[in-house]
Amino acid sequence: GQNIDQPTEMTATEGAIVQINCTYQTSGFNGLFWYQQHAGEAPTFLSYNVLDGLEEKGRFSSFLSRSKGYSYLLLKELQMKDSASYLCAAMDSNYQLIWGAGTKLIIKP
Amino acid sequence: IAGITQAPTSQILAAGRRMTLRCTQDMRHNAMYWYRQDLGLGLRLIHYSNTAGTTGKGEVPDGYSVSRANTDDFPLTLASAVPSQTSVYFCASSASESTDTQYFGPGTRLTVL
């Protein structure tokens, strides 16, 4: 079956760094997406990885290891506005996204 | 440019009633999607459309139907609502059905009593 696993909740301190992990099992693989979702709002795109390695985009970076079925999202210099849920989604061979349940990130001052 | 709009924002519906959730995009995207989001679960695909005139079933299509008469609109219909269809519904679109980024509408919060 197809499955995405990510932690339910994480807590971090303002100004710190946090890493949100995601493991996936899909029928075929066409890339790994990360989305941010603030409470009561729509998911918004953060990153897409299809090749192994680290992609950096400002304070956010995303890593992919295809052989391990593993990705992480790294958030640096945390700000209070980063409090949100972070959704990991893997694209299968039919180009359909398989979504994790999301990691709720709580930022404390 | 509005992107993707959904209507209504929220709705309370009696079980057994018919309901259509509206979705319109102005990005000329070929592919459109309907998802439901329930607490503790990932987004689940209900139906999708890769281009105007075609539709396909996702992971949880039972009790829902869609149509894609043109590029911009992708309505989702619940023929006879049941309480298990209480959820937040998101419409999304992407330039094509491949690895293009999906962009989401603001969602419709539906409660079926």
PDB file of C-alpha atoms in Angstrom:
ATOM      1  CA  GLY A   1       0.000   0.000   0.000  1.00  0.00           C
ATOM      2  CA  GLN A   2       0.907   3.640  -0.200  1.00  0.00           C
ATOM      3  CA  ASN A   3       1.816   5.438   2.986  1.00  0.00           C
ATOM      4  CA  ILE A   4       3.305   8.670   4.279  1.00  0.00           C
ATOM      5  CA  ASP A   5       4.562   9.021   7.852  1.00  0.00           C
ATOM      6  CA  GLN A   6       5.430  12.245   9.616  1.00  0.00           C
ATOM      7  CA  PRO A   7       5.327  13.286  13.287  1.00  0.00           C
ATOM      8  CA  THR A   8       1.999  14.591  14.536  1.00  0.00           C
ATOM      9  CA  GLU A   9       3.353  17.556  16.449  1.00  0.00           C
ATOM     10  CA  MET A  10       6.647  19.312  17.167  1.00  0.00           C
ATOM     11  CA  THR A  11       7.590  22.243  19.378  1.00  0.00           C
ATOM     12  CA  ALA A  12      10.493  24.617  18.807  1.00  0.00           C
ATOM     13  CA  THR A  13      11.745  27.958  20.057  1.00  0.00           C
ATOM     14  CA  GLU A  14      11.704  31.219  18.138  1.00  0.00           C
ATOM     15  CA  GLY A  15      15.055  31.767  16.412  1.00  0.00           C
ATOM     16  CA  ALA A  16      15.990  28.090  16.506  1.00  0.00           C
ATOM     17  CA  ILE A  17      16.176  25.399  13.793  1.00  0.00           C
ATOM     18  CA  VAL A  18      13.730  22.531  13.397  1.00  0.00           C
ATOM     19  CA  GLN A  19      13.753  19.476  11.129  1.00  0.00           C
ATOM     20  CA  ILE A  20      10.493  17.780  10.161  1.00  0.00           C
ATOM     21  CA  ASN A  21      10.945  14.254   8.862  1.00  0.00           C
ATOM     22  CA  CYS A  22       8.811  12.340   6.387  1.00  0.00           C
ATOM     23  CA  THR A  23       9.036   8.760   5.172  1.00  0.00           C
ATOM     24  CA  TYR A  24       7.072   7.505   2.224  1.00  0.00           C
ATOM     25  CA  GLN A  25       6.072   4.344   0.404  1.00  0.00           C
ATOM     26  CA  THR A  26       4.424   4.768  -2.971  1.00  0.00           C
ATOM     27  CA  SER A  27       3.773   2.818  -6.149  1.00  0.00           C
ATOM     28  CA  GLY A  28       6.350   4.542  -8.292  1.00  0.00           C
ATOM     29  CA  PHE A  29       7.738   7.935  -7.423  1.00  0.00           C
ATOM     30  CA  ASN A  30       7.552  11.272  -9.198  1.00  0.00           C
ATOM     31  CA  GLY A  31       8.751  13.596  -6.491  1.00  0.00           C
ATOM     32  CA  LEU A  32       8.155  14.830  -2.966  1.00  0.00           C
ATOM     33  CA  PHE A  33       6.264  18.010  -2.098  1.00  0.00           C
ATOM     34  CA  TRP A  34       6.108  20.049   1.095  1.00  0.00           C
ATOM     35  CA  TYR A  35       3.226  22.394   1.821  1.00  0.00           C
ATOM     36  CA  GLN A  36       2.543  24.774   4.688  1.00  0.00           C
ATOM     37  CA  GLN A  37      -0.970  25.107   6.093  1.00  0.00           C
ATOM     38  CA  HIS A  38      -1.949  27.696   8.672  1.00  0.00           C
ATOM     39  CA  ALA A  39      -4.993  26.868  10.774  1.00  0.00           C
ATOM     40  CA  GLY A  40      -8.209  27.434   8.856  1.00  0.00           C
ATOM     41  CA  GLU A  41      -6.411  28.183   5.606  1.00  0.00           C
ATOM     42  CA  ALA A  42      -5.460  26.394   2.399  1.00  0.00           C
ATOM     43  CA  PRO A  43      -2.174  24.538   1.938  1.00  0.00           C
ATOM     44  CA  THR A  44       0.498  26.599   0.185  1.00  0.00           C
ATOM     45  CA  PHE A  45       3.436  25.178  -1.758  1.00  0.00           C
ATOM     46  CA  LEU A  46       6.887  25.233  -0.164  1.00  0.00           C
ATOM     47  CA  SER A  47       9.146  22.867  -2.087  1.00  0.00           C
ATOM     48  CA  TYR A  48       9.471  20.031  -4.585  1.00  0.00           C
ATOM     49  CA  ASN A  49      12.293  17.470  -4.712  1.00  0.00           C
ATOM     50  CA  VAL A  50      12.691  14.745  -7.284  1.00  0.00           C
ATOM     51  CA  LEU A  51      16.471  14.254  -7.172  1.00  0.00           C
ATOM     52  CA  ASP A  52      18.489  13.234  -4.119  1.00  0.00           C
ATOM     53  CA  GLY A  53      19.986  16.046  -2.139  1.00  0.00           C
ATOM     54  CA  LEU A  54      19.241  19.324  -0.462  1.00  0.00           C
ATOM     55  CA  GLU A  55      17.307  22.211  -2.010  1.00  0.00           C
ATOM     56  CA  GLU A  56      17.629  25.524  -0.207  1.00  0.00           C
ATOM     57  CA  LYS A  57      15.096  28.297  -0.477  1.00  0.00           C
ATOM     58  CA  GLY A  58      15.716  31.112   1.973  1.00  0.00           C
ATOM     59  CA  ARG A  59      15.050  29.996   5.552  1.00  0.00           C
ATOM     60  CA  PHE A  60      13.513  26.732   4.316  1.00  0.00           C
ATOM     61  CA  SER A  61      15.414  23.749   2.907  1.00  0.00           C
ATOM     62  CA  SER A  62      14.164  20.343   1.792  1.00  0.00           C
ATOM     63  CA  PHE A  63      16.124  17.109   1.509  1.00  0.00           C
ATOM     64  CA  LEU A  64      15.347  13.905  -0.341  1.00  0.00           C
ATOM     65  CA  SER A  65      16.816  10.403  -0.275  1.00  0.00           C
ATOM     66  CA  ARG A  66      15.022   8.222  -2.818  1.00  0.00           C
ATOM     67  CA  SER A  67      16.845   5.050  -1.784  1.00  0.00           C
ATOM     68  CA  LYS A  68      15.657   5.489   1.812  1.00  0.00           C
ATOM     69  CA  GLY A  69      12.171   6.797   0.995  1.00  0.00           C
ATOM     70  CA  TYR A  70      12.938   9.761   3.235  1.00  0.00           C
ATOM     71  CA  SER A  71      12.650  13.519   3.160  1.00  0.00           C
ATOM     72  CA  TYR A  72      12.965  16.318   5.637  1.00  0.00           C
ATOM     73  CA  LEU A  73      12.030  19.974   5.776  1.00  0.00           C
ATOM     74  CA  LEU A  74      14.479  22.214   7.619  1.00  0.00           C
ATOM     75  CA  LEU A  75      13.306  25.547   8.951  1.00  0.00           C
ATOM     76  CA  LYS A  76      15.941  27.998  10.173  1.00  0.00           C
ATOM     77  CA  GLU A  77      15.662  31.189  12.232  1.00  0.00           C
ATOM     78  CA  LEU A  78      12.164  30.253  13.299  1.00  0.00           C
ATOM     79  CA  GLN A  79       9.606  33.020  13.500  1.00  0.00           C
ATOM     80  CA  MET A  80       6.243  32.976  15.250  1.00  0.00           C
ATOM     81  CA  LYS A  81       4.538  33.092  11.845  1.00  0.00           C
ATOM     82  CA  ASP A  82       6.054  29.665  11.084  1.00  0.00           C
ATOM     83  CA  SER A  83       3.555  28.131  13.507  1.00  0.00           C
ATOM     84  CA  ALA A  84       1.515  25.991  11.124  1.00  0.00           C
ATOM     85  CA  SER A  85       1.059  22.442   9.913  1.00  0.00           C
ATOM     86  CA  TYR A  86       3.573  21.113   7.410  1.00  0.00           C
ATOM     87  CA  LEU A  87       2.276  18.572   4.928  1.00  0.00           C
ATOM     88  CA  CYS A  88       4.468  16.032   3.171  1.00  0.00           C
ATOM     89  CA  ALA A  89       3.138  14.541  -0.081  1.00  0.00           C
ATOM     90  CA  ALA A  90       4.699  12.007  -2.446  1.00  0.00           C
ATOM     91  CA  MET A  91       3.649  11.762  -6.067  1.00  0.00           C
ATOM     92  CA  ASP A  92       3.065   8.220  -7.303  1.00  0.00           C
ATOM     93  CA  SER A  93       3.447   6.709 -10.757  1.00  0.00           C
ATOM     94  CA  ASN A  94      -0.029   7.978 -11.755  1.00  0.00           C
ATOM     95  CA  TYR A  95       0.970  11.539 -10.821  1.00  0.00           C
ATOM     96  CA  GLN A  96      -1.391  11.477  -7.854  1.00  0.00           C
ATOM     97  CA  LEU A  97      -0.270  13.000  -4.558  1.00  0.00           C
ATOM     98  CA  ILE A  98      -0.295  10.791  -1.477  1.00  0.00           C
ATOM     99  CA  TRP A  99      -0.501  13.039   1.576  1.00  0.00           C
ATOM    100  CA  GLY A 100       0.728  12.665   5.116  1.00  0.00           C
ATOM    101  CA  ALA A 101      -1.512  13.788   7.966  1.00  0.00           C
ATOM    102  CA  GLY A 102       0.719  16.789   8.602  1.00  0.00           C
ATOM    103  CA  THR A 103       3.052  17.911  11.370  1.00  0.00           C
ATOM    104  CA  LYS A 104       1.744  20.677  13.589  1.00  0.00           C
ATOM    105  CA  LEU A 105       4.666  22.952  14.465  1.00  0.00           C
ATOM    106  CA  ILE A 106       4.317  25.051  17.608  1.00  0.00           C
ATOM    107  CA  ILE A 107       6.756  27.928  18.018  1.00  0.00           C
ATOM    108  CA  LYS A 108       7.375  29.236  21.532  1.00  0.00           C
ATOM    109  CA  PRO A 109       8.898  32.640  22.263  1.00  0.00           C
TER     110      PRO A 109
ATOM    111  CA  ILE B   1      -6.093  37.666 -10.370  1.00  0.00           C
ATOM    112  CA  ALA B   2      -8.057  35.612  -7.853  1.00  0.00           C
ATOM    113  CA  GLY B   3      -6.400  32.239  -8.470  1.00  0.00           C
ATOM    114  CA  ILE B   4      -8.893  29.667  -7.234  1.00  0.00           C
ATOM    115  CA  THR B   5     -12.185  30.541  -5.622  1.00  0.00           C
ATOM    116  CA  GLN B   6     -14.583  28.210  -3.845  1.00  0.00           C
ATOM    117  CA  ALA B   7     -18.165  28.692  -2.754  1.00  0.00           C
ATOM    118  CA  PRO B   8     -19.718  28.532  -0.296  1.00  0.00           C
ATOM    119  CA  THR B   9     -17.174  29.209   2.449  1.00  0.00           C
ATOM    120  CA  SER B  10     -19.154  27.050   4.828  1.00  0.00           C
ATOM    121  CA  GLN B  11     -22.450  25.208   4.824  1.00  0.00           C
ATOM    122  CA  ILE B  12     -24.612  23.239   7.216  1.00  0.00           C
ATOM    123  CA  LEU B  13     -26.673  20.654   5.391  1.00  0.00           C
ATOM    124  CA  ALA B  14     -29.371  18.197   6.411  1.00  0.00           C
ATOM    125  CA  ALA B  15     -28.649  14.566   5.623  1.00  0.00           C
ATOM    126  CA  GLY B  16     -30.230  13.449   2.372  1.00  0.00           C
ATOM    127  CA  ARG B  17     -30.005  16.855   0.724  1.00  0.00           C
ATOM    128  CA  ARG B  18     -28.188  17.496  -2.533  1.00  0.00           C
ATOM    129  CA  MET B  19     -25.319  19.981  -2.499  1.00  0.00           C
ATOM    130  CA  THR B  20     -22.929  21.374  -5.097  1.00  0.00           C
ATOM    131  CA  LEU B  21     -19.617  22.894  -4.092  1.00  0.00           C
ATOM    132  CA  ARG B  22     -18.310  25.347  -6.640  1.00  0.00           C
ATOM    133  CA  CYS B  23     -14.716  25.823  -7.751  1.00  0.00           C
ATOM    134  CA  THR B  24     -13.415  28.299 -10.325  1.00  0.00           C
ATOM    135  CA  GLN B  25      -9.835  29.049 -11.380  1.00  0.00           C
ATOM    136  CA  ASP B  26      -8.557  31.832 -13.612  1.00  0.00           C
ATOM    137  CA  MET B  27      -5.044  30.490 -14.227  1.00  0.00           C
ATOM    138  CA  ARG B  28      -6.016  28.491 -17.324  1.00  0.00           C
ATOM    139  CA  HIS B  29      -4.763  25.361 -15.604  1.00  0.00           C
ATOM    140  CA  ASN B  30      -5.585  22.089 -17.333  1.00  0.00           C
ATOM    141  CA  ALA B  31      -5.769  19.873 -14.263  1.00  0.00           C
ATOM    142  CA  MET B  32      -8.142  20.290 -11.325  1.00  0.00           C
ATOM    143  CA  TYR B  33      -8.710  18.278  -8.167  1.00  0.00           C
ATOM    144  CA  TRP B  34     -11.106  17.877  -5.267  1.00  0.00           C
ATOM    145  CA  TYR B  35      -9.764  16.812  -1.870  1.00  0.00           C
ATOM    146  CA  ARG B  36     -11.310  16.346   1.532  1.00  0.00           C
ATOM    147  CA  GLN B  37      -9.377  17.014   4.714  1.00  0.00           C
ATOM    148  CA  ASP B  38     -10.358  15.360   7.984  1.00  0.00           C
ATOM    149  CA  LEU B  39      -8.698  15.727  11.374  1.00  0.00           C
ATOM    150  CA  GLY B  40      -5.796  13.322  11.789  1.00  0.00           C
ATOM    151  CA  LEU B  41      -5.837  12.253   8.157  1.00  0.00           C
ATOM    152  CA  GLY B  42      -3.975  13.465   5.134  1.00  0.00           C
ATOM    153  CA  LEU B  43      -5.733  15.136   2.251  1.00  0.00           C
ATOM    154  CA  ARG B  44      -7.645  12.513   0.283  1.00  0.00           C
ATOM    155  CA  LEU B  45      -8.364  12.851  -3.419  1.00  0.00           C
ATOM    156  CA  ILE B  46     -12.042  12.560  -4.326  1.00  0.00           C
ATOM    157  CA  HIS B  47     -12.063  13.237  -8.063  1.00  0.00           C
ATOM    158  CA  TYR B  48      -9.785  14.873 -10.562  1.00  0.00           C
ATOM    159  CA  SER B  49      -9.819  16.196 -14.105  1.00  0.00           C
ATOM    160  CA  ASN B  50      -6.727  16.289 -16.305  1.00  0.00           C
ATOM    161  CA  THR B  51      -8.369  18.503 -18.916  1.00  0.00           C
ATOM    162  CA  ALA B  52     -11.766  19.941 -19.794  1.00  0.00           C
ATOM    163  CA  GLY B  53     -14.209  17.208 -20.734  1.00  0.00           C
ATOM    164  CA  THR B  54     -12.493  14.429 -18.766  1.00  0.00           C
ATOM    165  CA  THR B  55     -12.764  13.331 -15.137  1.00  0.00           C
ATOM    166  CA  GLY B  56     -11.365  10.519 -13.022  1.00  0.00           C
ATOM    167  CA  LYS B  57     -11.938   8.907  -9.646  1.00  0.00           C
ATOM    168  CA  GLY B  58      -9.561   9.412  -6.774  1.00  0.00           C
ATOM    169  CA  GLU B  59      -9.142   7.543  -3.510  1.00  0.00           C
ATOM    170  CA  VAL B  60     -12.593   8.306  -2.009  1.00  0.00           C
ATOM    171  CA  PRO B  61     -15.088   8.958  -4.857  1.00  0.00           C
ATOM    172  CA  ASP B  62     -18.201   7.246  -3.467  1.00  0.00           C
ATOM    173  CA  GLY B  63     -21.112   9.622  -2.890  1.00  0.00           C
ATOM    174  CA  TYR B  64     -19.547  12.379  -5.005  1.00  0.00           C
ATOM    175  CA  SER B  65     -19.700  13.349  -8.655  1.00  0.00           C
ATOM    176  CA  VAL B  66     -17.940  15.998 -10.727  1.00  0.00           C
ATOM    177  CA  SER B  67     -18.121  17.564 -14.162  1.00  0.00           C
ATOM    178  CA  ARG B  68     -15.659  19.613 -16.210  1.00  0.00           C
ATOM    179  CA  ALA B  69     -17.582  21.406 -18.916  1.00  0.00           C
ATOM    180  CA  ASN B  70     -14.874  24.047 -19.391  1.00  0.00           C
ATOM    181  CA  THR B  71     -11.324  24.843 -18.249  1.00  0.00           C
ATOM    182  CA  ASP B  72     -12.266  27.165 -15.412  1.00  0.00           C
ATOM    183  CA  ASP B  73     -14.998  25.377 -13.465  1.00  0.00           C
ATOM    184  CA  PHE B  74     -14.969  22.082 -11.578  1.00  0.00           C
ATOM    185  CA  PRO B  75     -18.077  21.624  -9.394  1.00  0.00           C
ATOM    186  CA  LEU B  76     -18.374  18.808  -6.867  1.00  0.00           C
ATOM    187  CA  THR B  77     -21.853  17.396  -6.171  1.00  0.00           C
ATOM    188  CA  LEU B  78     -23.045  15.381  -3.211  1.00  0.00           C
ATOM    189  CA  ALA B  79     -26.205  13.692  -4.490  1.00  0.00           C
ATOM    190  CA  SER B  80     -27.557  12.732  -1.063  1.00  0.00           C
ATOM    191  CA  ALA B  81     -25.386  13.987   1.784  1.00  0.00           C
ATOM    192  CA  VAL B  82     -24.514  11.765   4.751  1.00  0.00           C
ATOM    193  CA  PRO B  83     -22.908  12.755   8.085  1.00  0.00           C
ATOM    194  CA  SER B  84     -19.628  11.031   7.129  1.00  0.00           C
ATOM    195  CA  GLN B  85     -19.236  13.655   4.404  1.00  0.00           C
ATOM    196  CA  THR B  86     -18.736  16.319   7.067  1.00  0.00           C
ATOM    197  CA  SER B  87     -15.300  17.657   6.197  1.00  0.00           C
ATOM    198  CA  VAL B  88     -13.307  20.532   4.774  1.00  0.00           C
ATOM    199  CA  TYR B  89     -13.237  20.372   0.994  1.00  0.00           C
ATOM    200  CA  PHE B  90     -10.379  21.845  -1.002  1.00  0.00           C
ATOM    201  CA  CYS B  91     -10.285  22.399  -4.728  1.00  0.00           C
ATOM    202  CA  ALA B  92      -6.861  22.598  -6.360  1.00  0.00           C
ATOM    203  CA  SER B  93      -5.451  23.115  -9.826  1.00  0.00           C
ATOM    204  CA  SER B  94      -2.168  22.615 -11.638  1.00  0.00           C
ATOM    205  CA  ALA B  95      -0.891  23.528 -15.086  1.00  0.00           C
ATOM    206  CA  SER B  96      -0.919  19.862 -16.059  1.00  0.00           C
ATOM    207  CA  GLU B  97      -1.480  16.491 -14.432  1.00  0.00           C
ATOM    208  CA  SER B  98       2.251  15.786 -14.136  1.00  0.00           C
ATOM    209  CA  THR B  99       4.663  17.128 -11.537  1.00  0.00           C
ATOM    210  CA  ASP B 100       3.392  20.682 -11.696  1.00  0.00           C
ATOM    211  CA  THR B 101       2.626  22.337  -8.387  1.00  0.00           C
ATOM    212  CA  GLN B 102      -0.957  22.140  -7.181  1.00  0.00           C
ATOM    213  CA  TYR B 103      -2.490  25.407  -5.988  1.00  0.00           C
ATOM    214  CA  PHE B 104      -5.355  25.289  -3.533  1.00  0.00           C
ATOM    215  CA  GLY B 105      -8.557  27.232  -3.083  1.00  0.00           C
ATOM    216  CA  PRO B 106      -9.589  28.539   0.352  1.00  0.00           C
ATOM    217  CA  GLY B 107     -11.784  25.536   1.132  1.00  0.00           C
ATOM    218  CA  THR B 108     -15.423  24.853   1.983  1.00  0.00           C
ATOM    219  CA  ARG B 109     -16.302  23.682   5.477  1.00  0.00           C
ATOM    220  CA  LEU B 110     -19.293  21.352   5.173  1.00  0.00           C
ATOM    221  CA  THR B 111     -21.297  19.976   8.079  1.00  0.00           C
ATOM    222  CA  VAL B 112     -23.914  17.304   7.410  1.00  0.00           C
ATOM    223  CA  LEU B 113     -26.395  16.767  10.225  1.00  0.00           C
TER     224      LEU B 113
END
